[in-house]
Coordinates of C-alpha atoms in Angstrom, one line a residue:
M1 CA -44.2 88.1 46.2
I2 CA -45.5 85.5 48.6
D3 CA -49.1 85.7 49.6
T4 CA -51.4 83.6 51.9
P5 CA -55.0 84.4 50.8
R6 CA -56.7 81.2 52.1
L7 CA -55.2 81.5 55.6
D8 CA -55.8 85.2 55.6
K9 CA -59.6 84.6 55.1
I10 CA -59.7 82.3 58.1
V11 CA -58.0 84.9 60.3
T12 CA -60.4 87.6 59.0
R13 CA -63.4 85.5 59.8
L14 CA -62.2 85.0 63.4
A15 CA -61.1 88.6 63.9
P16 CA -64.2 89.4 65.9
L17 CA -62.7 87.3 68.7
A18 CA -60.6 90.4 69.5
R19 CA -63.6 91.8 71.3
A20 CA -63.1 88.9 73.7
G21 CA -59.5 89.8 74.1
I22 CA -58.1 87.2 71.7
L23 CA -56.0 88.0 68.6
V24 CA -56.3 84.9 66.3
S25 CA -53.3 86.0 64.2
R26 CA -51.1 85.9 67.3
E27 CA -52.1 82.3 68.3
P28 CA -49.0 80.1 68.0
L29 CA -50.8 77.4 66.1
V30 CA -52.1 79.8 63.5
A31 CA -48.6 81.4 63.2
R32 CA -47.0 78.0 62.6
M33 CA -49.6 77.2 59.9
F34 CA -48.6 80.4 58.1
S35 CA -44.9 79.7 58.5
R36 CA -45.1 76.2 57.1
H37 CA -47.0 77.5 54.1
I38 CA -44.5 80.3 53.5
D39 CA -41.5 77.9 54.0
R40 CA -42.7 75.8 51.1
Q41 CA -42.8 78.8 48.8
L42 CA -39.4 80.1 50.0
E43 CA -37.8 76.7 49.2
A44 CA -39.2 77.0 45.7
L45 CA -38.0 80.7 45.3
R46 CA -34.7 80.5 47.2
P47 CA -34.4 84.3 47.6
D48 CA -31.3 86.1 48.6
A49 CA -33.3 88.0 51.2
I50 CA -36.8 88.4 52.4
V51 CA -38.4 91.9 52.6
A52 CA -41.4 91.7 55.0
V53 CA -43.8 94.5 55.6
G54 CA -45.5 93.8 58.9
A55 CA -47.0 90.4 59.3
A56 CA -44.8 89.1 62.1
H57 CA -47.3 86.3 62.7
K58 CA -46.6 84.9 59.2
L59 CA -42.8 84.9 59.5
A60 CA -42.1 84.3 63.2
Y61 CA -41.4 80.6 62.8
I62 CA -40.0 80.3 59.2
N63 CA -36.7 78.7 58.6
P64 CA -34.0 81.1 60.0
K65 CA -31.6 80.5 57.1
W66 CA -33.2 83.3 55.1
P67 CA -31.9 86.9 55.7
V68 CA -34.9 89.2 56.6
V69 CA -35.5 92.9 56.4
Y70 CA -38.6 93.6 58.5
I71 CA -40.6 96.8 58.0
A72 CA -43.1 98.1 60.5
D73 CA -44.6 101.3 62.1
A74 CA -44.3 99.8 65.5
L75 CA -43.9 96.4 67.2
F76 CA -46.4 94.4 69.3
D77 CA -45.4 95.6 72.7
T78 CA -45.7 99.3 71.6
I79 CA -48.9 98.9 69.7
I80 CA -51.0 97.1 72.4
D81 CA -50.2 99.8 74.9
Y82 CA -50.8 102.7 72.5
Y83 CA -54.0 102.0 70.6
D84 CA -57.3 101.9 72.6
Q85 CA -58.5 99.0 70.5
Y86 CA -55.9 96.7 71.9
K87 CA -56.2 97.6 75.6
R88 CA -58.8 94.9 76.2
L89 CA -56.4 92.1 75.2
N90 CA -56.2 89.4 77.9
G91 CA -52.9 88.5 79.6
R92 CA -52.4 85.3 77.7
T93 CA -52.8 87.1 74.3
R94 CA -50.3 89.7 75.4
R95 CA -47.8 87.1 76.5
V96 CA -47.9 84.9 73.4
G97 CA -48.1 87.9 71.1
N98 CA -45.0 89.4 72.7
D99 CA -43.2 86.0 72.6
M100 CA -44.0 85.7 68.9
Q101 CA -42.8 89.3 68.2
R102 CA -39.6 88.7 70.1
N103 CA -39.0 85.5 68.1
M104 CA -39.5 87.4 64.9
V105 CA -37.2 90.3 66.0
D106 CA -34.4 87.9 67.1
R107 CA -34.3 86.3 63.7
C108 CA -34.4 89.5 61.7
D109 CA -31.2 90.9 60.2
M110 CA -32.5 94.5 59.9
L111 CA -35.6 96.3 61.1
M112 CA -36.8 99.4 59.2
M113 CA -39.1 101.3 61.4
T114 CA -41.1 104.2 59.8
S115 CA -40.3 106.7 62.6
E116 CA -37.9 107.6 65.3
W117 CA -40.7 106.8 67.8
G118 CA -41.0 103.3 66.3
R119 CA -37.3 102.8 66.3
A120 CA -36.8 103.9 69.9
S121 CA -39.8 101.9 71.1
A122 CA -38.6 98.8 69.4
A123 CA -35.1 99.2 70.9
G124 CA -36.5 99.7 74.4
A125 CA -39.1 96.9 74.3
Y126 CA -37.0 94.2 72.7
G127 CA -33.4 95.3 73.2
I128 CA -32.5 95.5 69.5
A129 CA -29.0 96.7 68.8
D130 CA -28.5 99.9 66.8
D131 CA -26.8 98.1 63.9
R132 CA -30.1 96.2 63.3
L133 CA -32.4 99.2 63.5
M134 CA -33.2 102.0 61.0
A135 CA -35.8 104.8 61.0
V136 CA -37.0 105.4 57.4
P137 CA -40.4 107.1 56.7
Y138 CA -42.7 105.9 54.0
G139 CA -43.5 108.0 51.0
A140 CA -46.7 109.7 50.1
N141 CA -49.5 107.3 48.9
L142 CA -50.0 109.0 45.5
E143 CA -49.8 107.5 42.1
T144 CA -48.1 110.6 40.6
D145 CA -46.4 113.6 42.0
P146 CA -49.1 116.3 42.3
G147 CA -46.6 119.1 42.0
F148 CA -46.4 122.2 44.1
Q149 CA -49.2 124.7 43.7
Q150 CA -48.7 128.0 45.2
P151 CA -51.4 128.6 47.9
V152 CA -53.9 131.3 47.1
S153 CA -53.5 134.3 49.3
G154 CA -56.5 136.1 50.7
G155 CA -59.9 134.6 50.9
P156 CA -61.1 132.2 53.7
L157 CA -58.8 130.1 55.8
K158 CA -59.4 126.5 54.5
L159 CA -58.7 123.5 56.8
L160 CA -58.8 120.0 55.3
F161 CA -59.4 116.9 57.5
A162 CA -59.0 113.5 55.9
G163 CA -59.5 110.3 57.9
Y164 CA -62.1 107.5 58.2
A165 CA -61.8 107.0 62.0
W166 CA -63.3 110.3 63.0
D167 CA -62.8 110.0 66.8
R168 CA -59.3 108.5 66.8
K169 CA -58.1 110.9 64.1
G170 CA -59.1 113.8 66.3
G171 CA -62.2 114.9 64.4
P172 CA -64.0 116.4 67.4
L173 CA -60.9 118.5 68.2
A174 CA -60.6 119.5 64.6
L175 CA -64.2 120.7 64.7
D176 CA -63.5 122.7 67.9
I177 CA -60.4 124.3 66.2
W178 CA -62.5 125.3 63.2
R179 CA -65.2 126.8 65.5
E180 CA -62.5 128.9 67.2
L181 CA -61.0 130.0 63.9
R182 CA -64.4 130.8 62.5
R183 CA -65.1 132.9 65.6
R184 CA -61.9 134.8 65.1
T185 CA -61.9 135.2 61.3
G186 CA -65.5 135.0 60.4
N187 CA -65.0 132.9 57.3
A188 CA -62.8 129.8 58.2
E189 CA -63.8 126.7 56.3
L190 CA -63.4 123.0 57.3
H191 CA -63.5 120.3 54.6
I192 CA -63.9 116.7 55.7
V193 CA -62.9 113.7 53.6
G194 CA -63.2 110.0 54.5
C195 CA -66.2 110.0 56.8
R196 CA -69.5 111.7 57.4
P197 CA -69.7 112.6 61.2
P198 CA -73.2 113.5 62.2
E199 CA -72.0 116.4 64.4
A200 CA -70.3 118.0 61.4
T201 CA -73.4 118.1 59.1
N202 CA -75.5 121.2 58.4
L203 CA -72.9 123.6 59.7
D204 CA -72.3 126.8 57.8
G205 CA -68.6 126.7 56.7
V206 CA -68.2 122.9 57.1
H207 CA -68.2 120.8 53.9
V208 CA -68.4 117.0 54.2
H209 CA -67.2 115.2 51.1
G210 CA -67.4 111.6 52.4
L211 CA -65.2 108.8 51.1
L212 CA -63.1 109.6 48.0
K213 CA -61.6 106.6 46.3
K214 CA -58.2 107.3 44.7
S215 CA -58.9 104.5 42.2
D216 CA -61.8 106.5 40.8
P217 CA -60.5 109.3 38.5
A218 CA -63.3 111.8 39.4
D219 CA -62.8 111.1 43.2
Y220 CA -59.0 111.4 42.8
R221 CA -59.3 114.7 41.0
R222 CA -61.5 116.0 43.8
F223 CA -59.0 114.7 46.4
V224 CA -56.2 116.6 44.6
D225 CA -58.3 119.8 44.3
L226 CA -59.1 119.7 48.0
F227 CA -55.5 119.4 49.0
A228 CA -54.3 122.0 46.5
G229 CA -57.0 124.4 47.6
S230 CA -56.4 124.0 51.3
S231 CA -54.5 126.4 53.6
F232 CA -53.6 123.8 56.3
F233 CA -54.1 120.1 56.6
L234 CA -55.7 119.5 60.1
M235 CA -55.7 116.0 61.6
P236 CA -55.0 116.0 65.3
S237 CA -54.9 112.2 65.8
R238 CA -54.8 110.9 69.3
Q239 CA -53.0 107.7 68.3
E240 CA -51.0 107.5 65.1
A241 CA -48.1 105.1 64.6
F242 CA -47.2 106.8 61.3
G243 CA -49.8 108.6 59.2
L244 CA -49.3 108.4 55.4
V245 CA -51.6 111.3 54.8
Y246 CA -49.1 113.7 56.4
C247 CA -46.6 112.7 53.7
E248 CA -49.3 113.4 51.1
T249 CA -49.8 116.8 52.7
A250 CA -46.1 117.5 52.2
A251 CA -46.3 116.5 48.5
F252 CA -48.9 119.2 48.0
G253 CA -46.7 121.7 49.9
R254 CA -49.2 122.4 52.7
P255 CA -48.4 122.7 56.4
A256 CA -49.9 119.9 58.5
V257 CA -51.4 120.6 61.9
A258 CA -51.3 117.6 64.3
I259 CA -50.6 116.3 67.8
S260 CA -47.1 115.3 68.6
T261 CA -47.7 111.7 69.2
G262 CA -46.4 108.3 67.9
G263 CA -44.6 108.6 64.6
V264 CA -46.1 111.9 63.5
S265 CA -43.1 114.0 64.7
T266 CA -40.9 112.1 62.2
I267 CA -43.1 113.4 59.3
V268 CA -44.2 116.8 60.5
R269 CA -41.5 119.2 61.8
D270 CA -42.9 121.7 64.2
G271 CA -42.4 125.3 63.1
E272 CA -40.6 124.1 59.9
T273 CA -43.0 122.1 57.8
G274 CA -46.1 122.3 60.0
I275 CA -47.5 122.7 63.5
L276 CA -47.3 120.1 66.3
L277 CA -48.8 120.6 69.7
P278 CA -48.5 118.3 72.7
P279 CA -51.5 116.0 73.7
G280 CA -54.1 117.8 75.7
S281 CA -53.6 121.2 74.0
S282 CA -56.8 123.3 73.6
A283 CA -58.5 124.3 70.5
S284 CA -57.6 127.9 71.3
A285 CA -53.9 127.0 71.4
Y286 CA -54.1 125.4 67.9
A287 CA -56.0 128.5 66.6
D288 CA -53.2 130.8 68.0
R289 CA -50.5 128.8 66.1
I290 CA -52.5 128.6 62.9
L291 CA -53.4 132.2 62.8
A292 CA -49.8 133.3 63.7
A293 CA -48.6 131.5 60.6
W294 CA -51.5 132.4 58.4
S295 CA -51.3 136.1 59.2
D296 CA -47.6 136.3 58.3
E297 CA -47.4 135.8 54.6
A298 CA -43.7 135.1 54.5
A299 CA -43.8 132.7 57.4
Y300 CA -46.7 130.8 55.8
A301 CA -45.0 130.6 52.5
A302 CA -41.9 129.3 54.2
L303 CA -43.9 126.5 55.8
C304 CA -45.4 125.5 52.5
H305 CA -42.1 125.5 50.6
A306 CA -40.3 123.6 53.4
A307 CA -43.1 120.9 53.4
R308 CA -42.8 120.4 49.7
A309 CA -38.9 120.3 49.9
D310 CA -39.3 117.6 52.7
Y311 CA -41.4 115.5 50.3
E312 CA -38.9 115.9 47.5
Q313 CA -36.0 114.9 49.7
R314 CA -37.3 112.5 52.2
L315 CA -41.1 111.7 52.2
N316 CA -41.2 109.9 48.8
W317 CA -41.0 106.3 47.7
Q318 CA -37.8 106.8 45.8
A319 CA -36.0 107.8 49.0
W320 CA -37.6 104.9 50.9
G321 CA -36.6 102.5 48.1
E322 CA -33.0 103.6 48.2
A323 CA -32.9 103.0 52.0
L324 CA -34.5 99.6 51.5
E325 CA -31.9 98.7 48.8
S326 CA -29.1 99.7 51.2
A327 CA -30.6 97.5 54.0
V328 CA -31.0 94.5 51.7
K329 CA -27.4 94.8 50.5
Q330 CA -26.2 95.0 54.1
V331 CA -28.0 91.8 55.2
V332 CA -27.0 89.9 52.1
A333 CA -23.4 90.9 52.7
R334 CA -23.5 89.6 56.2

């Protein structure tokens, strides 16, 4: 593994310049500093191939003799027009950032995007041939397989939201969906993990758990219990290039409810493993779909079992690793 901690610290210190429309990591001078540092380490290691997860700015100008498998949710051109936080970037930063990404893409032997959206966006923006593009989802970010626990029938409808960026992850909409379900059922619950939004405090039926660290055994146990005890995972993100937490939801065998945006539709299959609605859908529309599934015991059980099967077959690190191994073998053979 090659790392660049000293240069990373410099980039982190200068990161606030993004508020002025400048991405320091996408400055050519900075990128060439990274590349020189990495080139020295590569010459010492002399690898058969490089596996790079993101970090285009570190590899854009390295010696092209090394075969590269590049892994990303989405490429620069897609990201800057998708996430709100990048929309303030100035014209120069956009131009040099795109030039750098194109340079990186052109010297890659294979690009493993985490979703069909990422793959199609990369092909459209940078003209990448199909034989250099793959769409392979990541696996659930869990140390061990939690196993499938049959959901409890009866009792309150329990929704689980897990995300630190309350607004971008669709927290306000999730709260409105809970209110609508609470109005219709009388006992719907909403459990919130990862943040403490003021508007969700002191509400009967809403339980705010705050940040739970998976590295802490007690927090991890609580995290597992919340997923296993939930009826649906609800995170209607407005922008989501992938969303590892949807893979985690599948590991627990729970249906995910989300917006059909970005890479989410590669993970959540509408009507099969969860519920996807188009952007702009109302809280009432979400409540209709959720209650239609919840009120039909056989349909709800089918969603749960299909979600778990999708994790076992596709949304796990073993499957991802096998795809990566195949990609590496292809580029080395070339």
